[in-house]
Amino acid sequence: MSEISDNPTAQRARLPAFLRKVDPAVATAFGCIILLLIVGSIYSSNFLSPDYLVQQLKVASFLGITAAGMMLVILLGHIDLSVPWVMTMGAMMACAMAGYGTTGHVLAIPFGVFCGALFGLINGFGVAYLRIPSMIITLATNVVAQGLMVLYTGGFSPQDSAPPAVRWLATGFIIPGVPNAILVWAAVSALMVFLFARTAFGRSVYGIGNSERAAYLSGVNTRWIVMTAFVISGALSAFSGVLVAGYASKAAQSMGDAYLLPSIAAVVLGGTSILGGKGSYLGTIAGVILITLLQSILSVMQMPEAGRQIIYGVVIVAMLLLYGRSPATR
């Protein structure tokens, strides 16, 4: 009798219905957010002020859009290491397009996103059809994107400024007190939730992540799904880069480097299995907010960048040990 009562499944069954639906990883992430808010308030009295928290959500929105694409790829059991320079390329190309008059201003954002989607298409084709490991192909395209941008700029920061529309999208206000960047992240989040919960594409992503062979045998066009996921990841990375350029008023070399590890950490912290097939977008949102608050506290503590990268690595390894050790069935 005691063995039954000690069983985690039996213990979970005794919980209220609304608690049984809560993912433990998501609950843990939100619990850590509350803990970080308490710790931050100890270091700074302004940490819990509404203006500061809104500013943190604004900063989190850029990471959140990048993490949305990263989660899609990780759910498939793959990884996208081309994020840094796809972000940079999207930002630089959007700013460059703005130099072509009124038409360039109109096409700036679509062109930047298109460049990211194009590299995502190369990644997806390599993984889905050429069967190249995602870690290899995305690392290679990241280097190619870096080379193209260095060739374009001559190795210096580009002189093109972000067009007004991009700056407004990143820093302006439609609703007083709520930055547009937060609204853009909310719109992307709503689309991702709809994609995962209400479409055959979303269900196929989970199915491939659990077992690509079983998904294929059940009639899913696995190659097309994988390729499309990488296209979306590339497009979202480039879009995030465009917004960061709007936030900073211009693009810069290596501006995407600071987003690779945090985007992976945010997805993993939210409970998405690095092996694929398991995870919720709500968890990714919690992971993004958690990483942003952690960055803020480390900044207040004047932690050097090297220390922050060490902490991200430790966090990813710890979460892998907690959530990523379930057996994979491929």
Short mmCIF file of N, CA and C in Angstrom, two decimals, residues 29 32-40 43 47 52-53 56 59-60 63 261-262 265-266 269 286-305 307-316 319:
data_model
loop_
_atom_site.label_atom_id
_atom_site.label_comp_id
_atom_site.label_asym_id
_atom_site.label_seq_id
_atom_site.Cartn_x
_atom_site.Cartn_y
_atom_site.Cartn_z
N ALA A 29 9.68 26.90 -13.49
CA ALA A 29 10.19 28.12 -14.13
C ALA A 29 9.52 29.35 -13.54
N CYS A 32 10.85 30.03 -10.13
CA CYS A 32 12.17 30.68 -10.18
C CYS A 32 12.05 32.15 -10.54
N ILE A 33 11.05 32.50 -11.37
CA ILE A 33 10.82 33.91 -11.70
C ILE A 33 10.49 34.70 -10.44
N ILE A 34 9.58 34.15 -9.63
CA ILE A 34 9.21 34.81 -8.38
C ILE A 34 10.43 34.96 -7.47
N LEU A 35 11.25 33.90 -7.40
CA LEU A 35 12.46 33.95 -6.57
C LEU A 35 13.42 35.03 -7.06
N LEU A 36 13.60 35.14 -8.38
CA LEU A 36 14.49 36.15 -8.93
C LEU A 36 13.96 37.56 -8.67
N LEU A 37 12.65 37.73 -8.72
CA LEU A 37 12.07 39.04 -8.41
C LEU A 37 12.36 39.44 -6.97
N ILE A 38 12.29 38.47 -6.07
CA ILE A 38 12.58 38.74 -4.67
C ILE A 38 14.05 39.08 -4.48
N VAL A 39 14.94 38.28 -5.12
CA VAL A 39 16.37 38.54 -5.02
C VAL A 39 16.72 39.88 -5.64
N GLY A 40 16.12 40.20 -6.79
CA GLY A 40 16.40 41.48 -7.45
C GLY A 40 15.97 42.66 -6.62
N TYR A 43 18.64 43.65 -4.16
CA TYR A 43 19.78 44.40 -4.71
C TYR A 43 19.39 45.80 -5.15
N PHE A 47 13.67 47.43 -8.64
CA PHE A 47 13.54 46.20 -9.42
C PHE A 47 12.09 45.81 -9.63
N TYR A 52 10.21 49.51 -14.55
CA TYR A 52 11.36 48.62 -14.74
C TYR A 52 10.92 47.26 -15.27
N LEU A 53 9.81 46.75 -14.75
CA LEU A 53 9.31 45.45 -15.20
C LEU A 53 8.85 45.50 -16.66
N GLN A 56 11.88 45.36 -18.76
CA GLN A 56 12.41 44.01 -18.83
C GLN A 56 11.60 43.15 -19.82
N VAL A 59 12.75 44.09 -23.30
CA VAL A 59 14.01 43.42 -23.64
C VAL A 59 13.77 41.94 -23.89
N ALA A 60 12.86 41.35 -23.09
CA ALA A 60 12.57 39.92 -23.24
C ALA A 60 11.90 39.61 -24.57
N LEU A 63 14.32 38.34 -27.28
CA LEU A 63 14.72 36.96 -27.01
C LEU A 63 13.55 36.01 -27.21
N LEU A 261 22.91 31.21 -26.91
CA LEU A 261 22.80 30.42 -25.67
C LEU A 261 21.55 30.78 -24.87
N PRO A 262 21.21 32.07 -24.70
CA PRO A 262 19.99 32.38 -23.95
C PRO A 262 18.73 31.81 -24.59
N ALA A 265 18.73 28.16 -23.73
CA ALA A 265 18.49 28.03 -22.29
C ALA A 265 17.03 28.31 -21.95
N ALA A 266 16.43 29.32 -22.60
CA ALA A 266 15.04 29.65 -22.32
C ALA A 266 14.12 28.50 -22.69
N LEU A 269 14.82 25.60 -20.21
CA LEU A 269 14.31 25.95 -18.89
C LEU A 269 12.80 25.82 -18.81
N ALA A 286 7.93 31.41 -20.03
CA ALA A 286 8.48 31.49 -18.68
C ALA A 286 10.00 31.46 -18.71
N GLY A 287 10.58 30.62 -19.57
CA GLY A 287 12.04 30.55 -19.68
C GLY A 287 12.64 31.84 -20.16
N VAL A 288 11.98 32.51 -21.11
CA VAL A 288 12.47 33.79 -21.63
C VAL A 288 12.48 34.85 -20.53
N ILE A 289 11.38 34.93 -19.79
CA ILE A 289 11.30 35.91 -18.71
C ILE A 289 12.35 35.60 -17.64
N LEU A 290 12.51 34.31 -17.35
CA LEU A 290 13.49 33.89 -16.35
C LEU A 290 14.90 34.28 -16.77
N ILE A 291 15.26 34.01 -18.01
CA ILE A 291 16.60 34.35 -18.50
C ILE A 291 16.81 35.86 -18.49
N THR A 292 15.78 36.63 -18.88
CA THR A 292 15.90 38.08 -18.91
C THR A 292 16.11 38.64 -17.51
N LEU A 293 15.35 38.14 -16.54
CA LEU A 293 15.53 38.60 -15.16
C LEU A 293 16.90 38.20 -14.63
N LEU A 294 17.34 36.99 -14.99
CA LEU A 294 18.66 36.54 -14.57
C LEU A 294 19.74 37.45 -15.14
N GLN A 295 19.61 37.82 -16.43
CA GLN A 295 20.56 38.74 -17.05
C GLN A 295 20.57 40.08 -16.33
N SER A 296 19.39 40.55 -15.96
CA SER A 296 19.28 41.84 -15.28
C SER A 296 19.96 41.81 -13.92
N ILE A 297 19.73 40.73 -13.18
CA ILE A 297 20.36 40.62 -11.85
C ILE A 297 21.87 40.50 -11.98
N LEU A 298 22.33 39.71 -12.96
CA LEU A 298 23.78 39.57 -13.16
C LEU A 298 24.39 40.91 -13.57
N SER A 299 23.63 41.70 -14.32
CA SER A 299 24.12 43.03 -14.70
C SER A 299 24.21 43.94 -13.49
N VAL A 300 23.20 43.88 -12.63
CA VAL A 300 23.23 44.68 -11.40
C VAL A 300 24.40 44.26 -10.52
N MET A 301 24.69 42.95 -10.52
CA MET A 301 25.82 42.43 -9.73
C MET A 301 27.16 42.64 -10.43
N GLN A 302 27.11 43.24 -11.66
CA GLN A 302 28.32 43.51 -12.45
C GLN A 302 29.09 42.23 -12.77
N MET A 303 28.32 41.19 -13.09
CA MET A 303 28.92 39.92 -13.50
C MET A 303 29.48 40.08 -14.91
N PRO A 304 30.74 39.73 -15.16
CA PRO A 304 31.30 39.84 -16.51
C PRO A 304 30.62 38.87 -17.47
N GLU A 305 30.74 39.15 -18.77
CA GLU A 305 30.08 38.34 -19.80
C GLU A 305 30.51 36.88 -19.74
N GLY A 307 31.29 35.16 -17.14
CA GLY A 307 30.56 34.53 -16.04
C GLY A 307 29.12 34.23 -16.41
N ARG A 308 28.51 35.13 -17.19
CA ARG A 308 27.13 34.90 -17.62
C ARG A 308 27.05 33.67 -18.53
N GLN A 309 28.01 33.53 -19.44
CA GLN A 309 28.01 32.39 -20.35
C GLN A 309 28.19 31.08 -19.58
N ILE A 310 29.03 31.11 -18.55
CA ILE A 310 29.23 29.93 -17.71
C ILE A 310 27.92 29.54 -17.03
N ILE A 311 27.21 30.55 -16.53
CA ILE A 311 25.94 30.29 -15.84
C ILE A 311 24.92 29.70 -16.80
N TYR A 312 24.83 30.26 -18.04
CA TYR A 312 23.91 29.70 -19.03
C TYR A 312 24.24 28.23 -19.32
N GLY A 313 25.52 27.93 -19.47
CA GLY A 313 25.93 26.56 -19.74
C GLY A 313 25.57 25.62 -18.61
N VAL A 314 25.79 26.06 -17.38
CA VAL A 314 25.45 25.24 -16.22
C VAL A 314 23.94 25.02 -16.15
N VAL A 315 23.16 26.07 -16.44
CA VAL A 315 21.71 25.96 -16.42
C VAL A 315 21.22 24.94 -17.44
N ILE A 316 21.77 25.00 -18.66
CA ILE A 316 21.37 24.06 -19.70
C ILE A 316 21.70 22.63 -19.31
N MET A 319 19.27 21.45 -16.57
CA MET A 319 17.94 21.15 -17.07
C MET A 319 17.93 19.90 -17.93
#
